[in-house]
């Protein structure tokens, strides 16, 4: 069985600096193999420029045959030119040079009138080559301008109207673009390295940033004695610098999450935009100086006006530094919940593939690093949401080796009036050590309970309690019970489908409890299985009496009715996920192999041996119901596809999220045109079912006793002999008289 893997979001779209259009009303952003155009004022997606087959390493705005165009170049040397007004692709050329095959590094458009020129660079492992390429629809020509010995070091490049500048290590090279090549070179202290570079739009002036946090302006760059001016505010290495269109001031950004505006004539005259949500990667300024685009590391572009006030936010899937919380699906909003910005969780819509909103859990300003010190921030490590979607539980921790650690359990209630989550209860140190797992009881009732499993070898039951005062009625969360077993460590937990049973792993033992009373029902183990249980999942539907437990090298299925092991296989598992709408489970191994199976049998429904080798490691996954999840005619991957996130922050879907064409309803499209009468038409006679059959169908499927019998879990159902009379009576048709 071949199951498609579809890219659904994520991946950085701030690797390259954004580019404003000529009138400044739109902005272009590079995302993987696309160039995407957004509106500056509204942030609305305007157009996607497609046609590039590989990763784009550079793009820019240019003029070609009196048309405003967008040019992009892939890492394989394919240069594509689109017309910005009509979005038509004008031409695509491949630069054929064996030397830079698969190692093209940079692409910069050279401002010129009439013809299209670009500066490309590539390396062979020890040297970097820089060439000017002149393209037209029929041909192209290239000429080598400059070569440097980079010794596998990264280099930074900036292109002006008549010259370009290369910074590599502590060396700075200035090279003219004209027919008469002129070279100049400058150095800084050996202990420093250049981190970014920018050329003046009209003059022979260059800005550089270094690893000490200083910005230098270089003038008289082709003279013997170069003039330097130092602008110093940043503590951390400068990530980006950008001139204004007039060149009278510039912007700089670094990992302090602060945008700094400098005046060229006065190094002490500066303005700040503090507390930006993430580190600054790139800065771009529109041609009319009205807008400033700040690309930040959280996969967002913030558009500021000339007064440095934010007017637009273009936000893609937030690139979290980790995914300790995994992926959690919210049935109410139909969104994936995962780690986002520092101290926040994000809700990402799987229907529209867009970010819905962020929830600030920690409610603290981000502490940026010092020059010689890495600062610790509070991280969100666990997330759980109730079945109704109205309660959200989060665990936040701050690990500090020098001082005491911080552990905090918070319960958030969704306010239907204000349409946002509000903090209800905050519990300091819910466990003596870190919390390993967190889950809500899968019921729709109001008195839902929540279970936490900690490194202190205990699990705790949390429930709602009355907290009303004379001023208002309120509720809060309290600890209702504690469970432990033989002083063994516990890591994972899982509720049964109806929430009546709780399974936890204590060491190598699988234990079953009643969550309301913390009463141990049974303890299951196998003498040959000595590895601790890391993952536990209850079965659903007809397999609700089965529990699947996974260790570092074993997967086993247990029957809680007979207290026996039904099957076991040797398989290393990093993730174990269950599908709440079917009987399927997914086991993901550390080498990215995916196994889909049913708890009733070790026979595989689907397995991928090499499907995910081209991607990075899978760090989180979950089943997501599609809009056709109730259609039994579809395959499992069409009803509830498997979404997963890789270590490169990319979201993929294993399966179909749209209905297949052959399963969709056939709708006959009629045309009133003259030639439509000459086209052949097919007629399908549809005979409606009789009223009696319709009545019997509705009566059988809608009867409460039948529905109750079919949906009741097996281990809680009463004997069938007590249901015979009511079932037979419900199947018989009553006389209307």
XYZ file of C-alpha atoms in Angstrom:
737
model
C 0.000 0.000 0.000
C 1.376 3.377 -1.023
C 0.360 6.250 1.235
C 1.284 9.784 0.135
C 3.269 12.124 2.363
C 2.141 15.743 1.996
C 3.876 18.869 3.264
C 1.417 20.889 5.364
C 3.368 23.751 6.866
C 6.352 24.824 8.847
C 9.867 25.215 7.665
C 11.564 28.561 7.891
C 10.470 31.343 5.559
C 12.884 33.807 7.142
C 16.118 32.208 5.912
C 16.386 34.906 3.245
C 15.634 38.601 3.786
C 12.201 39.739 2.534
C 11.946 42.081 -0.446
C 9.502 44.959 -0.865
C 7.798 45.668 -4.174
C 8.626 48.847 -6.068
C 5.629 50.755 -4.697
C 6.034 49.312 -1.193
C 2.466 47.963 -1.090
C 3.454 44.296 -1.057
C 6.306 42.206 0.253
C 7.900 39.067 -1.168
C 9.084 36.205 1.027
C 10.960 33.027 0.095
C 9.541 29.775 1.498
C 11.237 26.529 0.449
C 10.769 26.448 -3.364
C 8.171 29.253 -3.488
C 8.208 33.034 -3.597
C 5.154 34.267 -1.706
C 3.658 37.753 -2.006
C 1.799 39.378 0.915
C -0.009 42.665 1.318
C 1.913 45.077 3.521
C -1.159 46.730 5.056
C -3.305 43.634 5.689
C -0.848 40.738 5.703
C -3.104 38.872 3.262
C -1.575 36.307 0.925
C -1.710 37.738 -2.599
C 0.079 35.213 -4.789
C 2.467 32.275 -4.819
C 5.150 32.226 -7.505
C 5.767 28.591 -8.404
C 7.944 26.779 -10.884
C 11.217 26.339 -9.004
C 11.924 22.676 -8.360
C 14.615 22.975 -5.688
C 15.397 25.085 -2.673
C 15.682 28.802 -3.444
C 18.994 30.336 -2.349
C 18.297 33.907 -3.459
C 15.649 36.139 -5.000
C 15.059 39.811 -5.703
C 13.041 42.517 -7.413
C 14.323 43.720 -10.789
C 13.364 45.438 -14.035
C 13.389 43.476 -17.300
C 12.150 44.857 -20.652
C 10.440 47.717 -18.780
C 8.498 45.219 -16.612
C 8.719 44.884 -12.856
C 9.824 41.316 -12.281
C 10.676 38.866 -9.523
C 13.757 36.699 -10.041
C 14.673 33.616 -8.025
C 17.501 31.108 -8.246
C 17.608 27.543 -6.924
C 20.581 25.738 -5.483
C 20.840 23.733 -8.727
C 21.286 26.911 -10.800
C 17.762 27.332 -12.206
C 16.941 31.049 -12.545
C 13.239 31.886 -12.937
C 11.777 35.275 -13.827
C 8.127 36.227 -13.185
C 6.281 39.396 -14.124
C 5.088 40.995 -10.891
C 1.895 42.501 -12.318
C 0.495 39.516 -14.226
C 2.336 36.811 -12.234
C 3.299 35.141 -15.523
C 6.584 33.304 -15.754
C 8.652 35.062 -18.411
C 11.467 32.539 -18.721
C 13.532 29.990 -16.834
C 17.209 29.368 -17.475
C 19.621 26.848 -16.056
C 23.202 27.915 -15.583
C 25.314 24.962 -16.681
C 28.690 24.955 -15.002
C 30.127 21.732 -13.682
C 32.131 23.404 -10.944
C 29.215 24.612 -8.860
C 26.914 21.673 -9.477
C 24.888 21.178 -6.258
C 26.858 23.839 -4.365
C 25.505 27.196 -5.544
C 25.509 29.383 -2.430
C 24.186 32.884 -3.101
C 22.222 34.833 -5.701
C 21.863 38.626 -5.728
C 20.148 40.787 -8.324
C 22.338 43.645 -9.599
C 20.405 46.898 -10.109
C 20.680 47.745 -13.806
C 18.643 49.309 -16.603
C 17.487 47.317 -19.621
C 19.163 43.985 -18.933
C 18.948 41.456 -16.143
C 22.165 40.895 -14.226
C 22.846 38.863 -11.114
C 25.830 37.991 -8.966
C 26.155 34.310 -8.070
C 28.667 32.562 -5.838
C 29.700 28.962 -5.299
C 32.600 27.123 -3.723
C 34.576 23.937 -4.207
C 35.315 23.305 -0.540
C 38.314 25.602 -0.183
C 37.660 28.545 -2.521
C 34.631 30.709 -3.217
C 33.960 32.000 -6.747
C 31.893 35.061 -7.646
C 30.465 35.552 -11.139
C 28.200 38.051 -12.871
C 25.472 36.449 -14.979
C 23.618 38.381 -17.696
C 20.400 36.714 -18.811
C 17.815 37.161 -21.523
C 15.036 34.942 -22.838
C 17.282 33.197 -25.401
C 20.739 33.070 -23.884
C 22.983 34.039 -21.014
C 26.619 34.856 -20.401
C 28.766 34.844 -17.300
C 32.123 36.216 -16.263
C 34.288 35.482 -13.229
C 34.959 38.543 -11.104
C 36.569 37.417 -7.893
C 37.861 34.402 -5.959
C 38.641 34.094 -2.261
C 40.205 31.384 -0.118
C 37.447 30.799 2.414
C 38.640 27.473 3.826
C 35.059 26.243 4.346
C 34.198 29.385 6.312
C 30.858 31.085 5.844
C 30.983 34.342 3.953
C 28.577 37.278 3.796
C 27.813 39.138 0.599
C 26.134 42.433 -0.267
C 25.683 43.974 -3.722
C 25.473 47.667 -4.592
C 24.965 49.502 -7.862
C 28.608 49.527 -8.951
C 30.394 47.242 -6.485
C 29.918 44.353 -4.101
C 31.457 43.450 -0.764
C 32.439 40.068 0.690
C 33.115 39.466 4.383
C 34.796 36.209 5.392
C 36.234 35.688 8.855
C 37.964 38.937 9.792
C 38.646 39.955 6.175
C 36.596 42.392 4.104
C 36.910 42.610 0.300
C 35.522 45.357 -1.942
C 35.156 44.579 -5.659
C 33.820 46.794 -8.466
C 31.286 45.464 -10.964
C 32.398 47.484 -13.991
C 34.572 46.442 -16.912
C 37.641 47.734 -15.085
C 37.921 45.596 -11.981
C 39.152 47.336 -8.849
C 39.902 45.504 -5.598
C 40.392 46.672 -2.037
C 40.755 44.820 1.253
C 40.452 45.543 4.970
C 40.891 43.566 8.190
C 39.701 43.703 11.783
C 41.142 42.104 14.914
C 41.878 38.373 14.653
C 39.671 37.640 17.662
C 36.612 39.035 15.846
C 34.620 37.835 12.861
C 32.189 39.564 10.551
C 28.586 38.437 11.017
C 26.631 40.571 8.495
C 27.118 43.214 5.832
C 25.150 45.884 3.911
C 26.068 48.298 1.116
C 24.893 51.900 0.809
C 22.191 52.396 -1.865
C 23.988 55.265 -3.644
C 27.434 55.902 -2.133
C 30.596 53.863 -1.674
C 29.869 53.046 1.937
C 29.505 49.693 3.704
C 28.109 48.586 7.062
C 29.420 45.494 8.840
C 28.449 43.745 12.055
C 30.873 41.686 14.111
C 30.836 39.024 16.811
C 31.372 41.595 19.565
C 28.082 43.362 18.840
C 29.539 46.395 17.076
C 28.452 47.928 13.777
C 31.161 49.587 11.665
C 30.638 51.978 8.786
C 33.377 51.887 6.130
C 33.957 54.884 3.859
C 36.569 55.592 1.192
C 36.495 51.836 0.640
C 38.680 51.885 -2.488
C 41.198 54.292 -1.011
C 44.375 53.483 0.839
C 43.116 54.835 4.149
C 39.601 53.713 4.935
C 37.443 55.700 7.338
C 35.666 53.742 10.079
C 32.910 54.720 12.491
C 31.816 52.365 15.267
C 28.204 52.085 16.455
C 28.022 49.953 19.590
C 24.929 48.978 21.571
C 24.420 45.236 21.045
C 25.862 42.787 23.554
C 25.472 39.733 21.335
C 26.758 39.310 17.753
C 24.965 41.504 15.226
C 22.734 39.399 12.955
C 21.643 41.935 10.364
C 22.085 45.547 9.255
C 20.095 47.454 6.648
C 20.322 50.953 5.169
C 17.342 53.176 4.590
C 16.599 54.118 0.976
C 18.232 57.513 1.389
C 21.139 56.079 3.356
C 20.977 58.690 6.126
C 20.129 56.120 8.803
C 20.170 52.351 9.205
C 18.736 49.535 11.315
C 20.450 46.720 13.179
C 19.235 43.628 14.996
C 20.656 40.807 17.090
C 19.608 38.126 19.577
C 18.588 40.691 22.219
C 15.185 40.879 20.431
C 15.586 44.655 20.037
C 15.475 46.641 16.801
C 17.849 49.626 16.826
C 17.588 52.619 14.499
C 20.833 54.580 14.055
C 21.638 57.969 12.522
C 24.718 57.890 10.299
C 25.912 61.341 11.341
C 25.507 60.749 15.090
C 26.287 57.374 16.671
C 24.608 58.425 19.926
C 21.279 59.245 18.261
C 19.367 55.963 18.222
C 15.828 54.631 18.683
C 14.706 51.240 19.980
C 11.880 48.759 19.483
C 12.267 46.468 22.522
C 10.712 43.130 23.495
C 10.244 41.718 20.014
C 8.892 38.177 20.316
C 11.999 36.454 18.926
C 15.531 37.020 17.693
C 15.940 39.186 14.592
C 17.203 37.464 11.438
C 16.734 40.047 8.676
C 15.614 43.645 8.123
C 14.279 45.200 4.915
C 13.179 48.763 4.101
C 10.721 49.807 1.381
C 11.815 52.166 -1.395
C 9.698 55.020 -0.027
C 11.006 54.511 3.545
C 7.411 54.109 4.758
C 7.740 50.525 5.975
C 10.311 48.362 7.718
C 10.076 44.558 7.617
C 11.623 42.657 10.530
C 12.013 38.910 9.985
C 12.271 37.101 13.315
C 13.338 33.587 14.180
C 9.827 32.523 15.210
C 8.906 32.373 11.499
C 7.224 35.762 11.438
C 7.620 39.040 9.571
C 6.584 42.192 11.400
C 5.813 45.254 9.292
C 6.567 48.554 11.052
C 5.714 52.043 9.853
C 8.086 55.000 9.799
C 7.357 55.683 13.496
C 8.376 52.089 14.360
C 4.848 51.024 15.279
C 3.794 47.556 14.175
C 0.968 47.572 11.629
C 1.021 44.004 10.265
C 2.134 40.569 11.419
C 2.735 37.818 8.852
C 2.993 34.636 10.896
C 3.567 31.093 9.684
C 3.810 27.980 11.835
C 5.885 29.094 14.816
C 9.246 27.370 14.880
C 9.607 26.051 18.399
C 13.014 25.188 19.783
C 11.612 21.885 21.037
C 8.408 19.847 20.941
C 8.357 18.386 24.441
C 4.572 18.810 24.509
C 4.132 16.736 21.373
C 1.101 17.224 19.136
C -2.372 17.448 20.677
C -5.556 17.696 18.627
C -8.356 19.973 19.812
C -11.738 18.778 18.520
C -13.434 22.082 19.322
C -11.212 24.298 17.180
C -9.983 21.482 14.896
C -6.448 22.629 15.521
C -3.130 21.145 16.540
C -1.696 22.354 19.844
C 2.084 22.404 20.117
C 5.019 24.384 21.455
C 5.418 27.840 19.955
C 7.305 30.928 21.036
C 9.186 30.983 24.308
C 6.612 30.279 27.028
C 3.683 29.991 24.603
C 1.623 27.300 22.889
C 0.181 27.694 19.413
C -3.086 26.505 17.885
C -2.507 25.578 14.231
C -5.550 24.889 12.041
C -5.333 21.669 10.034
C -8.232 22.704 7.812
C -6.859 26.055 6.636
C -3.192 25.307 7.390
C -2.777 28.592 9.214
C -1.963 29.764 12.714
C -5.118 30.479 14.723
C -3.639 32.071 17.834
C -1.013 31.762 20.562
C -1.656 31.366 24.283
C 0.922 32.921 26.610
C 1.322 30.326 29.353
C 4.364 31.570 31.250
C 3.424 35.297 31.125
C 7.058 36.342 31.473
C 9.384 38.417 29.351
C 11.972 36.366 27.540
C 15.415 36.511 29.144
C 18.045 36.851 26.420
C 21.541 35.464 26.746
C 24.494 37.457 27.951
C 27.777 37.540 26.079
C 29.367 34.771 28.148
C 26.314 33.310 29.859
C 23.354 31.267 28.637
C 20.219 32.327 30.482
C 17.536 29.829 31.480
C 13.918 30.514 30.553
C 10.775 28.781 31.717
C 9.788 26.109 29.192
C 6.417 24.444 28.589
C 6.927 20.698 28.799
C 3.438 19.146 28.802
C 0.009 20.004 27.364
C -3.380 18.327 27.690
C -6.850 19.458 26.657
C -10.191 18.063 27.774
C -12.507 16.256 25.381
C -14.919 19.193 25.276
C -12.037 21.606 24.638
C -12.957 23.924 27.520
C -10.124 22.958 29.902
C -6.425 23.230 29.112
C -3.708 21.899 31.410
C -0.071 22.945 31.036
C 3.166 22.123 32.821
C 6.002 24.646 32.836
C 9.475 24.046 34.201
C 12.644 26.037 34.648
C 15.660 23.816 35.162
C 18.515 25.560 36.948
C 21.547 23.553 38.040
C 22.827 26.298 40.360
C 19.572 27.120 42.131
C 16.253 25.395 42.722
C 14.104 24.234 39.823
C 10.652 25.630 39.130
C 7.685 23.357 38.353
C 4.206 24.742 37.807
C 0.916 23.087 36.845
C -1.729 25.414 35.422
C -5.364 24.848 34.521
C -6.942 27.175 31.968
C -10.674 27.546 31.336
C -11.992 28.702 27.981
C -14.218 31.764 28.312
C -17.019 31.402 25.772
C -17.892 35.094 26.048
C -14.416 36.516 25.469
C -13.313 33.536 23.338
C -9.997 33.015 25.094
C -8.348 30.816 27.710
C -8.180 32.315 31.192
C -6.063 31.030 34.055
C -8.154 29.214 36.667
C -5.642 27.485 38.960
C -1.861 27.621 39.286
C -0.164 24.960 41.428
C 3.446 25.322 42.507
C 5.444 22.092 42.704
C 2.615 19.650 41.921
C 5.303 16.955 42.094
C 8.634 16.957 43.831
C 10.357 16.450 40.472
C 9.561 16.832 36.787
C 6.228 15.741 35.322
C 6.490 12.994 32.707
C 2.914 12.717 31.473
C -0.386 14.584 31.663
C -3.898 13.613 30.527
C -7.562 14.504 31.030
C -10.247 11.908 31.569
C -11.917 11.465 28.127
C -15.465 12.320 29.210
C -17.801 15.203 28.424
C -19.087 15.670 31.973
C -18.278 18.755 34.006
C -16.515 17.004 36.905
C -13.631 15.815 34.754
C -10.377 14.715 36.402
C -6.782 15.172 35.298
C -3.856 12.828 35.993
C -0.193 13.790 36.256
C 2.731 11.364 36.412
C 5.969 12.613 37.946
C 9.588 11.648 38.472
C 8.823 11.361 42.190
C 7.402 7.846 41.475
C 3.806 8.950 41.976
C 0.766 9.845 39.955
C -1.739 12.377 41.212
C -5.436 12.823 40.528
C -6.648 16.407 40.169
C -10.305 17.376 40.275
C -12.598 20.374 40.513
C -13.671 21.769 43.861
C -15.925 24.617 44.936
C -14.084 27.898 45.549
C -17.034 30.253 45.875
C -16.838 33.369 48.010
C -19.347 35.974 49.087
C -18.476 37.926 45.953
C -18.775 35.281 43.233
C -19.148 31.613 42.510
C -15.996 29.914 41.337
C -14.246 26.552 41.070
C -10.633 25.478 41.413
C -8.495 22.383 40.944
C -7.269 20.343 43.913
C -5.381 17.091 44.388
C -7.932 14.340 45.090
C -5.645 11.338 45.335
C -2.123 9.966 45.002
C -1.039 6.595 43.642
C 2.287 4.775 43.814
C 3.454 1.182 43.446
C 6.463 -0.573 45.033
C 8.528 2.607 44.937
C 8.985 2.097 41.187
C 9.420 4.982 38.718
C 6.489 5.793 36.448
C 6.615 7.542 33.077
C 3.393 7.211 31.103
C -0.375 6.897 31.469
C -3.485 6.293 29.392
C -7.235 6.371 30.008
C -9.685 3.799 28.717
C -12.160 4.942 26.077
C -14.902 5.652 28.646
C -12.501 7.029 31.278
C -13.353 4.367 33.866
C -9.859 2.844 33.963
C -6.364 4.283 34.145
C -3.229 2.501 32.973
C 0.202 3.566 34.212
C 3.638 2.072 33.858
C 5.679 1.517 37.021
C 9.061 0.229 35.967
C 8.441 -2.882 33.871
C 4.931 -3.321 35.322
C 1.698 -2.314 33.629
C -0.802 -1.308 36.320
C -4.546 -0.677 35.989
C -6.307 1.715 38.397
C -9.684 3.296 38.949
C -9.045 7.052 38.700
C -11.885 8.054 41.024
C -10.623 6.064 44.027
C -6.951 5.385 43.141
C -7.650 1.688 43.673
C -5.225 -0.740 42.057
C -7.140 -3.247 39.936
C -4.269 -5.352 38.607
C -0.548 -5.398 37.899
C 0.698 -7.073 34.714
C 4.215 -8.088 33.730
C 6.122 -10.672 31.728
C 9.180 -12.417 33.201
C 11.221 -11.883 30.026
C 10.393 -8.188 29.731
C 12.739 -6.260 32.003
C 12.814 -2.885 30.246
C 10.695 -0.093 31.800
C 7.421 0.797 30.121
C 7.765 4.124 28.297
C 4.503 4.351 26.325
C 0.957 3.161 27.071
C -2.192 3.390 24.941
C -5.668 1.969 25.578
C -7.517 0.555 22.602
C -10.734 2.084 21.314
C -13.973 0.720 19.900
C -14.071 -3.080 19.929
C -10.515 -3.109 21.301
C -11.251 -0.988 24.351
C -10.359 -3.929 26.621
C -6.805 -4.056 25.210
C -3.806 -2.036 26.373
C -0.636 -1.639 24.310
C 2.575 -1.021 26.256
C 5.909 -0.188 24.642
C 9.425 -0.159 26.035
C 12.709 0.701 24.372
C 12.765 -2.621 22.487
C 9.369 -4.314 22.941
C 5.692 -3.729 22.098
C 3.068 -5.828 23.891
C -0.721 -5.982 24.000
C -2.566 -6.951 27.210
C -6.180 -7.977 27.782
C -7.529 -6.318 30.940
C -10.492 -8.729 31.085
C -8.478 -11.950 31.088
C -5.276 -10.346 32.472
C -3.196 -12.043 29.782
C -0.763 -10.933 27.124
C -2.270 -11.357 23.660
C 0.849 -10.706 21.590
C 4.301 -9.154 21.730
C 6.897 -8.125 19.145
C 10.451 -6.811 19.305
C 10.378 -3.205 18.121
C 12.099 -0.053 19.408
C 9.472 2.670 19.785
C 9.979 6.406 20.192
C 6.306 7.403 19.787
C 3.057 5.474 20.311
C -0.184 7.131 19.180
C -3.776 5.927 19.189
C -6.602 6.965 16.882
C -9.677 7.888 18.904
C -12.031 7.464 15.917
C -10.879 4.022 14.815
C -9.163 0.945 16.195
C -5.763 1.834 14.778
C -2.522 2.751 16.494
C 0.764 4.074 15.169
C 4.213 3.116 16.406
C 7.133 5.259 15.248
C 10.699 4.040 15.637
C 13.823 6.183 16.148
C 14.815 5.587 12.500
C 11.522 7.107 11.227
C 9.723 3.870 10.414
C 5.955 4.086 10.840
C 3.843 1.048 11.701
C 0.030 1.163 11.659
C -1.651 -1.741 13.461
C -4.644 -2.786 15.525
C -4.256 -3.786 19.190
C -6.161 -6.998 18.470
C -3.425 -8.389 16.241
C 0.292 -7.852 15.593
C -0.427 -8.024 11.855
C 0.482 -4.714 10.278
C -2.065 -2.630 8.418
C 0.647 -0.391 6.989
C 4.369 0.051 7.427
C 6.910 2.373 5.852
C 10.495 1.233 5.583
C 11.995 4.051 3.531
C 9.163 6.546 3.137
C 10.530 9.074 5.643
C 14.261 8.671 5.170
C 14.540 11.917 3.255
C 13.190 13.896 6.205
C 14.665 14.594 9.604
C 13.715 12.758 12.755
C 10.039 12.654 13.713
C 9.713 14.389 17.077
C 5.909 14.450 17.532
C 2.843 12.943 15.847
C -0.917 12.512 16.226
C -3.954 11.330 14.290
C -6.169 14.144 12.976
C -9.770 13.463 11.862
C -10.540 14.707 8.375
C -13.884 16.084 7.274
C -14.604 12.645 5.795
C -13.768 10.725 8.979
C -17.249 9.157 9.157
C -17.152 7.808 5.585
C -16.478 4.076 5.952
C -15.762 3.766 2.218
C -12.449 5.550 2.635
C -9.110 4.110 3.646
C -7.742 4.721 7.138
C -5.307 7.367 5.933
C -8.143 9.290 4.265
C -10.373 9.272 7.343
C -7.788 10.066 10.029
C -4.393 10.905 8.512
C -1.283 10.941 10.656
C 0.294 14.376 11.140
C 3.897 14.585 12.311
C 6.538 17.238 12.961
C 10.183 16.729 12.087
C 13.251 18.078 13.831
C 13.532 20.704 11.082
C 10.187 22.193 12.222
C 8.234 20.978 9.205
C 4.693 19.618 9.458
C 3.790 16.650 7.253
C 0.703 14.524 6.759
C 0.876 10.781 6.150
C -2.306 10.244 4.168
C -4.992 12.124 2.287
C -6.770 15.135 3.737
C -9.107 15.531 0.762
C -11.693 13.089 -0.485
C -10.694 10.978 -3.460
C -12.211 11.904 -6.780
C -13.719 8.496 -7.374
C -15.480 8.542 -4.023
C -16.835 12.059 -4.307
C -20.383 12.523 -5.493
C -20.799 12.769 -9.243
C -22.412 16.052 -10.079
C -23.531 16.599 -13.650
C -22.480 20.014 -14.888
C -24.891 21.468 -17.435
C -24.093 24.169 -19.932
C -26.434 26.483 -21.760
C -24.040 27.058 -24.644
C -24.883 26.221 -28.250
C -22.214 23.527 -28.552
C -23.312 21.816 -25.335
C -26.151 20.143 -27.278
C -23.595 18.375 -29.471
C -21.794 16.808 -26.490
C -22.788 13.303 -25.367
C -24.478 13.054 -22.002
C -24.886 10.093 -19.680
C -28.064 9.544 -17.752
C -28.193 7.552 -14.538
C -31.559 6.420 -13.277
C -31.728 6.792 -9.510
C -34.608 4.903 -7.868
C -35.552 6.162 -4.462
C -35.982 3.638 -1.702
C -39.462 3.000 -0.461
C -40.856 4.783 2.526
C -41.042 1.498 4.450
C -37.325 0.798 4.001
C -36.492 4.346 5.012
C -38.688 4.019 8.088
C -37.072 0.732 9.103
C -33.566 2.174 8.602
C -34.250 5.274 10.653
C -36.021 3.265 13.363
C -33.222 0.716 13.718
C -30.322 3.182 13.675
C -31.995 5.775 15.824
C -33.323 3.544 18.570
C -31.708 4.192 21.922
C -31.330 0.556 22.954
C -29.506 -0.402 19.745
C -27.281 2.655 19.939
C -26.532 2.024 23.597
C -25.645 -1.601 22.934
C -23.323 -0.816 20.017
C -21.441 2.018 21.723
C -21.039 0.522 25.199
C -17.503 -0.688 26.078
C -17.207 -4.463 26.286
C -15.783 -4.610 29.800
C -18.660 -2.519 31.196
C -21.590 -4.075 29.291
C -24.233 -6.182 31.042
C -24.832 -9.767 29.833
C -26.565 -10.021 26.472
C -29.376 -12.205 27.827
C -30.746 -9.244 29.760
C -30.955 -7.179 26.551
C -32.695 -9.715 24.304
C -36.263 -8.611 25.014
C -35.613 -4.889 24.509
C -33.511 -5.476 21.379
C -36.089 -7.732 19.685
C -38.854 -5.347 20.622
C -36.954 -2.425 19.081
C -36.498 -4.317 15.804
C -40.216 -4.924 15.322
C -42.407 -2.357 13.562
C -45.369 -1.095 15.552
C -48.804 -0.771 13.985
C -49.776 2.838 13.546
C -53.308 1.999 14.644
